[in-house]
mmCIF file with all atom_site columns, C-alpha atoms in Angstrom:
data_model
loop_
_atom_site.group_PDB
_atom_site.id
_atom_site.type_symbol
_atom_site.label_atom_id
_atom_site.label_alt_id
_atom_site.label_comp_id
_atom_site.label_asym_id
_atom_site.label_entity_id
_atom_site.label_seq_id
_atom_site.pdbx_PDB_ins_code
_atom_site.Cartn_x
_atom_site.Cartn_y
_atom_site.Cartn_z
_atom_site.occupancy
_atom_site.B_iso_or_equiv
_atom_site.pdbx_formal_charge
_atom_site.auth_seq_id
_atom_site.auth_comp_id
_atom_site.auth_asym_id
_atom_site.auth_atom_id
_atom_site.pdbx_PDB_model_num
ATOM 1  C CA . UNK A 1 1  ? 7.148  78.877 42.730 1.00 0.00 ? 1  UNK A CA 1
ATOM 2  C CA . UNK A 1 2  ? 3.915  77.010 43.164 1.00 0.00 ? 2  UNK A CA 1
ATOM 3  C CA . UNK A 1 3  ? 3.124  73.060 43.222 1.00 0.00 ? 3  UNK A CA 1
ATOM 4  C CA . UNK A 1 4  ? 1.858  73.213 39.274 1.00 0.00 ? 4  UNK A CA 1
ATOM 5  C CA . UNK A 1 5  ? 4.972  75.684 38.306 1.00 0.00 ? 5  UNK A CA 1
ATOM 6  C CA . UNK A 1 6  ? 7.074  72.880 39.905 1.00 0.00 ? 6  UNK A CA 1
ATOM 7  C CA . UNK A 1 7  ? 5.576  70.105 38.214 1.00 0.00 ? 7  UNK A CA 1
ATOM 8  C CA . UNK A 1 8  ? 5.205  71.796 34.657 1.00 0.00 ? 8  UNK A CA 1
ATOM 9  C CA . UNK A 1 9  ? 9.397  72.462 35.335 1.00 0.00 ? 9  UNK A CA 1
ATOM 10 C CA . UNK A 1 10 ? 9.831  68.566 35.830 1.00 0.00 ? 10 UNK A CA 1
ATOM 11 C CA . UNK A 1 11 ? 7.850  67.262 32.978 1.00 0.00 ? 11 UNK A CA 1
ATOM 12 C CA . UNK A 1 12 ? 10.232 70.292 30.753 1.00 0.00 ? 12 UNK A CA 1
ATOM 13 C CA . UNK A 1 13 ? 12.792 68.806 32.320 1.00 0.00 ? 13 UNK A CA 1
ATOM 14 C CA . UNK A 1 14 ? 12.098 65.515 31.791 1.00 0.00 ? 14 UNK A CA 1
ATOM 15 C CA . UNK A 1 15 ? 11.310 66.107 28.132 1.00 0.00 ? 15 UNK A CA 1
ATOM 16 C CA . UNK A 1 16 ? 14.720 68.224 27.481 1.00 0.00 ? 16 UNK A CA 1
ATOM 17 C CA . UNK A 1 17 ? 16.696 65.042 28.991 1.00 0.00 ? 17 UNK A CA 1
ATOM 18 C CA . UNK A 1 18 ? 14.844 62.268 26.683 1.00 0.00 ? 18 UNK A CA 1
ATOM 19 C CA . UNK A 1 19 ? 15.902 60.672 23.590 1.00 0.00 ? 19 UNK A CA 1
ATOM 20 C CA . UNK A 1 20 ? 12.957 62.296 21.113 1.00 0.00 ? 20 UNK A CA 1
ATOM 21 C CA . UNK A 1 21 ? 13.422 63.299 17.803 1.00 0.00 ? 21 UNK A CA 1
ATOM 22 C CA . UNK A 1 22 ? 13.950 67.381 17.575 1.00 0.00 ? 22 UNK A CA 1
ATOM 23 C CA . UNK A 1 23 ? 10.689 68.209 16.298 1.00 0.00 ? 23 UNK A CA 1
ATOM 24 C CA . UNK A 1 24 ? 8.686  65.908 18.519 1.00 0.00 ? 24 UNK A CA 1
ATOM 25 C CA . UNK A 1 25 ? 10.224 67.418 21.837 1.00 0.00 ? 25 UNK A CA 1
ATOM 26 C CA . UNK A 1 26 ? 9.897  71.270 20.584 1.00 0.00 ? 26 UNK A CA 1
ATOM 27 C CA . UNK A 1 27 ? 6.488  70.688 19.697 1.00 0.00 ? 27 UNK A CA 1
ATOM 28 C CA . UNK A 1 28 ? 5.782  69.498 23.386 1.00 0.00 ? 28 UNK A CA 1
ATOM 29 C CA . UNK A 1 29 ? 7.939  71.932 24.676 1.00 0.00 ? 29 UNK A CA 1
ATOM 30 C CA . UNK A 1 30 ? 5.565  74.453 23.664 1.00 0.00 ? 30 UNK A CA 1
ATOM 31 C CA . UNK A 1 31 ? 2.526  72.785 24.873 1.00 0.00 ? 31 UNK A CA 1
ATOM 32 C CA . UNK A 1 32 ? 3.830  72.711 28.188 1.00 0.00 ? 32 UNK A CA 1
ATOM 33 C CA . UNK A 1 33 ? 4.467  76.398 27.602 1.00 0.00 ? 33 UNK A CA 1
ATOM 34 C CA . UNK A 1 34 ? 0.894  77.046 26.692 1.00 0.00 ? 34 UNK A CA 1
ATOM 35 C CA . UNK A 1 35 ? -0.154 74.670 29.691 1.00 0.00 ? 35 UNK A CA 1
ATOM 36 C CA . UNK A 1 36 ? 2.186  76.708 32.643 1.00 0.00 ? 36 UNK A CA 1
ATOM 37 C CA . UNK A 1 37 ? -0.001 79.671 31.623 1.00 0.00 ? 37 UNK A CA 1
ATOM 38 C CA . UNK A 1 38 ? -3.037 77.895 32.440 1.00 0.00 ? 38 UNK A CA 1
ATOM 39 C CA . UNK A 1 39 ? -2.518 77.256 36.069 1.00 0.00 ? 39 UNK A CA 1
ATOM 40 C CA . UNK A 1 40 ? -4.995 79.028 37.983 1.00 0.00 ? 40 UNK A CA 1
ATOM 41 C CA . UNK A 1 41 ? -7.675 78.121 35.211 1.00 0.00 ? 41 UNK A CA 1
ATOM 42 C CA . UNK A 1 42 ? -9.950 75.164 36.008 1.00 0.00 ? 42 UNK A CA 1
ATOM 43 C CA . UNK A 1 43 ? -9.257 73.022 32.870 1.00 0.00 ? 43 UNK A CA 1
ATOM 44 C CA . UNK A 1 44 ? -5.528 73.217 34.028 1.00 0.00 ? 44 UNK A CA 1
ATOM 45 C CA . UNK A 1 45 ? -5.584 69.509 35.861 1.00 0.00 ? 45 UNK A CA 1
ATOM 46 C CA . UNK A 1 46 ? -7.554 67.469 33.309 1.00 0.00 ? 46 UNK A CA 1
ATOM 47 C CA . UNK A 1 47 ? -4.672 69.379 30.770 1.00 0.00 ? 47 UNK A CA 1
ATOM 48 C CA . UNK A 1 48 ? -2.224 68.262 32.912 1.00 0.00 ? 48 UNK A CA 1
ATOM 49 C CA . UNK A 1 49 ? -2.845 64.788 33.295 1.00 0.00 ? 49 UNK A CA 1
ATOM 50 C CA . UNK A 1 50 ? -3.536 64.215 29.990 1.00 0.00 ? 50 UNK A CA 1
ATOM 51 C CA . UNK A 1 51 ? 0.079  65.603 29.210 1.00 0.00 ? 51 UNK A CA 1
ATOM 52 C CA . UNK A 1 52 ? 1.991  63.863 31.914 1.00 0.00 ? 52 UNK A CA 1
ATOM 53 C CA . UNK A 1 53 ? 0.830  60.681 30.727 1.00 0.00 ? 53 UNK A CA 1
ATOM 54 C CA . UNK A 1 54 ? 1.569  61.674 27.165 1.00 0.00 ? 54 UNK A CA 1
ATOM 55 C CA . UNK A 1 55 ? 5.031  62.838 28.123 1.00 0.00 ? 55 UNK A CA 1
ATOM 56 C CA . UNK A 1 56 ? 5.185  59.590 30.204 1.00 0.00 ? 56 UNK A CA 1
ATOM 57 C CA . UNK A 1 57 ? 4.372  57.532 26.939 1.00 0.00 ? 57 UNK A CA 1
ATOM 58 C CA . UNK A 1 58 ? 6.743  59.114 24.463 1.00 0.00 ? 58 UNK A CA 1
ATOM 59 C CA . UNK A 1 59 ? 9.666  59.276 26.958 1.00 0.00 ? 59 UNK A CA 1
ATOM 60 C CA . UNK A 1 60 ? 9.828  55.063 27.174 1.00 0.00 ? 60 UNK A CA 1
ATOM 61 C CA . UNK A 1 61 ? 9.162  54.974 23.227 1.00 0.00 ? 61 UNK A CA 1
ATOM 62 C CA . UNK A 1 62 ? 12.765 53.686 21.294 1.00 0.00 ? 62 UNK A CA 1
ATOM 63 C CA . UNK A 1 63 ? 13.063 56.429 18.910 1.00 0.00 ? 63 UNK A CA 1
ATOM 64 C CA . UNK A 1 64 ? 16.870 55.903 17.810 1.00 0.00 ? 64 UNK A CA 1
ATOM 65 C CA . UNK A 1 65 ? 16.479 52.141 17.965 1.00 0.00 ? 65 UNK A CA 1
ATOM 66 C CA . UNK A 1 66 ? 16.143 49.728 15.271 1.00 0.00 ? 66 UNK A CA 1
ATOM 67 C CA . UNK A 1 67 ? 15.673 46.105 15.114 1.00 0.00 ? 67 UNK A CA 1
ATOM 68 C CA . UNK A 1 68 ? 16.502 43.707 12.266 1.00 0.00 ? 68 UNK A CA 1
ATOM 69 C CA . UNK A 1 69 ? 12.775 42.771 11.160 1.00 0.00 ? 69 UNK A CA 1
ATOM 70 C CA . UNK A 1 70 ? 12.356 39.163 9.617  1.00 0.00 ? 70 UNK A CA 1
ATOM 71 C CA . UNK A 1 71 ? 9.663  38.888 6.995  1.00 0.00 ? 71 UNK A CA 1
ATOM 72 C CA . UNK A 1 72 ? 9.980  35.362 6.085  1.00 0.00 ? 72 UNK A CA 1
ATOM 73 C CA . UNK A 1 73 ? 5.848  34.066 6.042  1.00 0.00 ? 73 UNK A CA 1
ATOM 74 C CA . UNK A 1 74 ? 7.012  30.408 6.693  1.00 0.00 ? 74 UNK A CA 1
ATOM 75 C CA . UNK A 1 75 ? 8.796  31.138 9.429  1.00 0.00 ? 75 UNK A CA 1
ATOM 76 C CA . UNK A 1 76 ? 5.984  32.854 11.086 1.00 0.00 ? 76 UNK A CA 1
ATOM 77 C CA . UNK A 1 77 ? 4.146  29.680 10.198 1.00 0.00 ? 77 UNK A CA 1
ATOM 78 C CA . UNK A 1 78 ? 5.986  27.603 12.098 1.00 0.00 ? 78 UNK A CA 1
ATOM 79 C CA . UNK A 1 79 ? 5.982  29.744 15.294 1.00 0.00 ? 79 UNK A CA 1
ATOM 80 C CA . UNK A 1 80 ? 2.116  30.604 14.981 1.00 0.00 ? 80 UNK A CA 1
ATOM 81 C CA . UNK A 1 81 ? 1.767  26.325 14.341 1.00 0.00 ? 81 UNK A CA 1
ATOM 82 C CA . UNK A 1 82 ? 4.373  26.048 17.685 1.00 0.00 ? 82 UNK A CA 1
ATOM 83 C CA . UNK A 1 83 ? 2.084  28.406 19.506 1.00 0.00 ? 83 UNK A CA 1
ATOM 84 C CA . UNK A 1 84 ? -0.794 28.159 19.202 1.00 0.00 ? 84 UNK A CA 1
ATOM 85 C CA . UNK A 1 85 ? -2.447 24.493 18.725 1.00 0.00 ? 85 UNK A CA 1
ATOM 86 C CA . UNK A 1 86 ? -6.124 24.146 17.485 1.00 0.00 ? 86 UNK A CA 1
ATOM 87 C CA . UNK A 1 87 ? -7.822 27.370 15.443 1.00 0.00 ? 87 UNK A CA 1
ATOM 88 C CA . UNK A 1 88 ? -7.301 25.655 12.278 1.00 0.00 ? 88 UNK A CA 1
ATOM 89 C CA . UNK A 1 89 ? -9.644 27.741 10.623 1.00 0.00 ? 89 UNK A CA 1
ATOM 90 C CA . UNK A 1 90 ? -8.924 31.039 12.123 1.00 0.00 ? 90 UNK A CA 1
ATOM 91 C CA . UNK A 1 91 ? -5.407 29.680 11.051 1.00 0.00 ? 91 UNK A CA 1
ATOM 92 C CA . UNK A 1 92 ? -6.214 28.940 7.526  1.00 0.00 ? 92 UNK A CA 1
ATOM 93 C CA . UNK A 1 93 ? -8.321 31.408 6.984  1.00 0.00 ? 93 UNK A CA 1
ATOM 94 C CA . UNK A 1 94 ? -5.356 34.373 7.737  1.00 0.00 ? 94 UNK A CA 1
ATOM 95 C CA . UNK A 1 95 ? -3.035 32.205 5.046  1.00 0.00 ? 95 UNK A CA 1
ATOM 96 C CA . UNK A 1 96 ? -5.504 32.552 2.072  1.00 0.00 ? 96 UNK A CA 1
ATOM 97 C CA . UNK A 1 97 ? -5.988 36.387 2.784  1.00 0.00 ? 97 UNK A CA 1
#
């Protein structure tokens, strides 16, 4: 097996292991198919790269988390106003939107 063969197995691996959603990880399943057929062709690195950092990027992603989200505006006042002193225009301006 050859350095790109190798590589091509650990970013399968890799995916196979992560927490993605189903369709997400067959999709890039077969793009690293398609890719491990491309290894002696000259656009094989740039494809490469481009999909390890991809694969890189999705695998951190929280898919199956969720967070309580808090969508009270005057609360978000307050912490903008505690943050951030000065900009009182910028400031009022994004209220009156």
């Amino acid at each position: 097996m050859d350095s790109a063969t190798q590589e091509i197995t650990v970013l399968i691996d890799r995916v196979t292991k992560a927490d993605l959603p189903e369709k997400l990880r067959e999709i890039v399943l077969v793009r690293l198919n398609q890719l491990s057929k491309l290894t002696n062709s000259p656009s094989f690195l740039p494809e490469f790269d481009s999909m390890e950092k991809y694969i890189d990027w999705i695998c951190v992603l929280p898919w199956n988390k969720r967070t309580q989200d808090t969508l009270d505006l005057d609360n978000a006042r307050k912490i903008l106003e505690s943050h951030h002193f000065g900009l009182d225009d910028i400031k009022t301006g994004f209220w009156n939107i």
